[in-house]
Amino acid sequence: MNARKITDTHNAGRTRIRALIRKETRQMLRDKSTLTLGIILPILLLLLFGFGLSLDVRQVPVTVVRDSSSPVTRDLYTSLKRSLYFNPVMANSWKEAEHMLRTGVTDAIVRREMKESPDGREHIQIIVNGRDSNTARIMQRYLEGAVSHWVLLRQSNLSFLSGGIAPEIAGRAIAETRIWYNSEQESRYFLIPGVTVLIMTLIGTLLTALVVAREWERGTYEALVATPVRKLEIVMGKTIPYFALGMVGLSLCLAAATWVFGIPMRGSLLLIVAGSAIYMLVALGIGLLVSAAVKNQFLASQIVLILSFMPTLMLSGFIFDLKSAPAIAHYFAHAFPATWYVDLMQTLFLVGNAPEVVTRDLLIMSCFAVVLLGLAGAKIKKSLE
Amino acid sequence: MPEFLRNIFVLFRKETLMIVKDKRSRIILVVPILVQTILFGYVATYDLNRVEYALLDEDRTSASRDLARRFEAAPIFYKKMALNNSKEIADVLDNKKVLLVLHIGPQFERRLNAGQTVPVQILVDGRNSNVAGAAAGYAVGMVEAFTNARLRERGITDSAITVSSRAWFNPNLETRWNIISGLLAVLAVIQVTVLAGQSVAREKEQGTFDQLLVTPFDSMTIMFGKALPPVLVGLVQSSVVLLIALGWFTIPFAGSLATLYLALIVFNFAIVGIGLCVSVMTATMQQAMLYSFTLLMPMILLSGFATPITSMPEVFQYATQINPARYGVELIQRIYLEGAGISEIKHLLWPLGAMAVVTLGAASRLFRGKLG
């Protein structure tokens, strides 16, 4: 008798949740703006990060100042012309080159310094525009390398001709670099796992916070309380459709990563999905908590942007690596769940199931999920009482 | 005061009050900008100044120790551990214990003395290829310096050519300089688009848009009344970032304030026009927010703020030409870091001005459409 009663309420509860989910899903599908953010924006972001954005230096305009009295500049021009990274042009005078740098036509100048030094050495000067410091640094390193290489070639020719020891005979150590996990150094390889995190964050926090804050603003939650639906069921009915939308977003990302961008997936798919599901719960927790706390669409969207979207973009290690951040900023960045998720995704995609990293990241994200969902549940319950 | 300007002022006052009347809104418009700018100034960097590495020295001779000592003495390299055999390499890289492994093979010294060219293996964690490339570059430089020193000892002369390089406008190539100056534009883009996007949509959702219908204001007046408050908020926020850049990070300001503010004003009007167009075309605040956001993302990502435009494929480079944020970021950075004057940036200013006229004109027309 008793057992039957429990089964009854259990079934009724399930029916109610199902009804709520159906209502919520319909509402979601009907509103084009929700689908735009849930489907179109992820596709746009994937295309942008997969094809458009890259930190690799390609075809940077460089100006070489022509100098008829030395072969150096001509040789350098030829060597730059052969490289993929640069798009060199010749300028006839320093003045012309400087004007090109100042108006943004060129990003670097290579010239032979005019003043004759007493020891008869030639000085090559490289000037880069530091406005984009990352490109400038790569450019500097490459140009220095190209010049040094040219010097080395000429030097070994000269010493061979003059009967000295050729450098080969002196024995030299050369560096042989291997970039593991991403031997071609494609920035796509780390940007696509990162953009997956961004997409999950957008769907989980921004979308959820907006939708739920709107319900609070309009008082539809209070209306639901009058029905036989339990509070927990209300929360679940709200979150399950968005959780599902997040998983759709994830599938989109995984499919694009594998089939469109050819990113290796060296870890287990199961772990990727499990980790993403946990992060989705974290994101939903933030979205629900913020919207229940402020109950206002504008404020909710602003707070979510500040607490979750911007940190994901700037602090999570997705674009800017955290190794060089000062200790305090480093700890601060790790206070955001997205940082752990970025770490997990980059590892599972590029490295494999590195046990220490994966276990730690999953554990920490699970703690975030429990705490945030707990807080959100408590806040909603209190608001409805 | 002419009727037209007075009407605009009345609307402007009402709209500004709408934004700042709530204490929570006031806080949210200023405090996060402060915190974000300072935080991003520290974290958002491509500079690599700490490379933790593991040493695997299979030679253990004076030559190998000499090379290892060079790494120990270098300010950016931190030796975290020494490995005993090459089987340990996978574990330390996989589990992120170090960023780089320096592997000196057996018979390093013997082969060097025999006059051979001996490889030294540098293994780098490539999870972030940009960092990996920089770390590898530093390590290669260390090995080159080691070789050069040995050659010098053996009397092989220095080269007859020296190379020096200099960076203009940002002598130490600090990422912070371009990130913070870029933020001046980017944070304003986010705020202004969102605020302008909400302005008309909120009235529609709350039904007050109809009340505007019955006022004697024409659509031009309404448009300016709606456009000015977000522009003002954007300018205030940019000023906050500017103060942090000057006072906290002490990034030298090379340009003139007048040029900077002229650029910011033109830029903000172009952005506000886009926000208002979105706002007029949507029915609810939620829709306005989601659509503005869908527009914001590509605008920021294709602005050259975080990744260089020259690295984008050609199609995307063309796309940046209709992106106001791209002009905004470049304008502000050129004025701030390079001290560019009007004549050097006019080719960036006029497209923004044109965008402002077109988007604000369109928004104004759309009001008229709604007003009947």
JSON list of C-alpha atoms in Angstrom, two decimals, chain A residues 298 302 305-306, chain B residues 19 25 28-30 32-33 36 185-198 230 233-234 237 268 271-272 296 300:
[
{"chain": "A", "resi": 298, "resn": "PHE", "atom": "CA", "xyz": [20.13, 43.51, -17.88]},
{"chain": "A", "resi": 302, "resn": "GLN", "atom": "CA", "xyz": [26.17, 41.99, -17.36]},
{"chain": "A", "resi": 305, "resn": "LEU", "atom": "CA", "xyz": [29.59, 38.58, -18.99]},
{"chain": "A", "resi": 306, "resn": "ILE", "atom": "CA", "xyz": [31.92, 39.72, -16.25]},
{"chain": "B", "resi": 19, "resn": "ILE", "atom": "CA", "xyz": [20.74, 53.59, -17.01]},
{"chain": "B", "resi": 25, "resn": "SER", "atom": "CA", "xyz": [23.64, 49.25, -12.57]},
{"chain": "B", "resi": 28, "resn": "ILE", "atom": "CA", "xyz": [28.23, 47.26, -12.75]},
{"chain": "B", "resi": 29, "resn": "LEU", "atom": "CA", "xyz": [29.12, 49.95, -15.27]},
{"chain": "B", "resi": 30, "resn": "VAL", "atom": "CA", "xyz": [32.34, 50.98, -13.54]},
{"chain": "B", "resi": 32, "resn": "PRO", "atom": "CA", "xyz": [34.14, 45.50, -13.38]},
{"chain": "B", "resi": 33, "resn": "ILE", "atom": "CA", "xyz": [35.97, 47.68, -15.91]},
{"chain": "B", "resi": 36, "resn": "GLN", "atom": "CA", "xyz": [39.07, 43.56, -15.61]},
{"chain": "B", "resi": 185, "resn": "ALA", "atom": "CA", "xyz": [38.25, 50.22, -27.65]},
{"chain": "B", "resi": 186, "resn": "VAL", "atom": "CA", "xyz": [37.08, 46.66, -26.95]},
{"chain": "B", "resi": 187, "resn": "LEU", "atom": "CA", "xyz": [35.47, 47.20, -23.54]},
{"chain": "B", "resi": 188, "resn": "ALA", "atom": "CA", "xyz": [33.59, 50.17, -24.99]},
{"chain": "B", "resi": 189, "resn": "VAL", "atom": "CA", "xyz": [32.38, 48.05, -27.90]},
{"chain": "B", "resi": 190, "resn": "ILE", "atom": "CA", "xyz": [30.87, 45.48, -25.56]},
{"chain": "B", "resi": 191, "resn": "GLN", "atom": "CA", "xyz": [29.19, 47.98, -23.28]},
{"chain": "B", "resi": 192, "resn": "VAL", "atom": "CA", "xyz": [27.90, 50.32, -25.95]},
{"chain": "B", "resi": 193, "resn": "THR", "atom": "CA", "xyz": [26.47, 47.56, -28.14]},
{"chain": "B", "resi": 194, "resn": "VAL", "atom": "CA", "xyz": [24.70, 45.95, -25.20]},
{"chain": "B", "resi": 195, "resn": "LEU", "atom": "CA", "xyz": [23.32, 49.24, -23.85]},
{"chain": "B", "resi": 196, "resn": "ALA", "atom": "CA", "xyz": [22.14, 50.48, -27.23]},
{"chain": "B", "resi": 197, "resn": "GLY", "atom": "CA", "xyz": [20.74, 47.05, -28.03]},
{"chain": "B", "resi": 198, "resn": "GLN", "atom": "CA", "xyz": [18.63, 47.10, -24.90]},
{"chain": "B", "resi": 230, "resn": "PRO", "atom": "CA", "xyz": [25.51, 54.77, -24.51]},
{"chain": "B", "resi": 233, "resn": "VAL", "atom": "CA", "xyz": [28.90, 55.56, -20.98]},
{"chain": "B", "resi": 234, "resn": "GLY", "atom": "CA", "xyz": [31.40, 54.25, -23.53]},
{"chain": "B", "resi": 237, "resn": "GLN", "atom": "CA", "xyz": [34.57, 53.58, -19.53]},
{"chain": "B", "resi": 268, "resn": "ASN", "atom": "CA", "xyz": [31.32, 55.05, -30.32]},
{"chain": "B", "resi": 271, "resn": "ILE", "atom": "CA", "xyz": [28.99, 51.17, -32.62]},
{"chain": "B", "resi": 272, "resn": "VAL", "atom": "CA", "xyz": [25.88, 52.74, -31.12]},
{"chain": "B", "resi": 296, "resn": "LEU", "atom": "CA", "xyz": [29.77, 41.25, -30.85]},
{"chain": "B", "resi": 300, "resn": "ILE", "atom": "CA", "xyz": [35.84, 41.56, -31.35]}
]
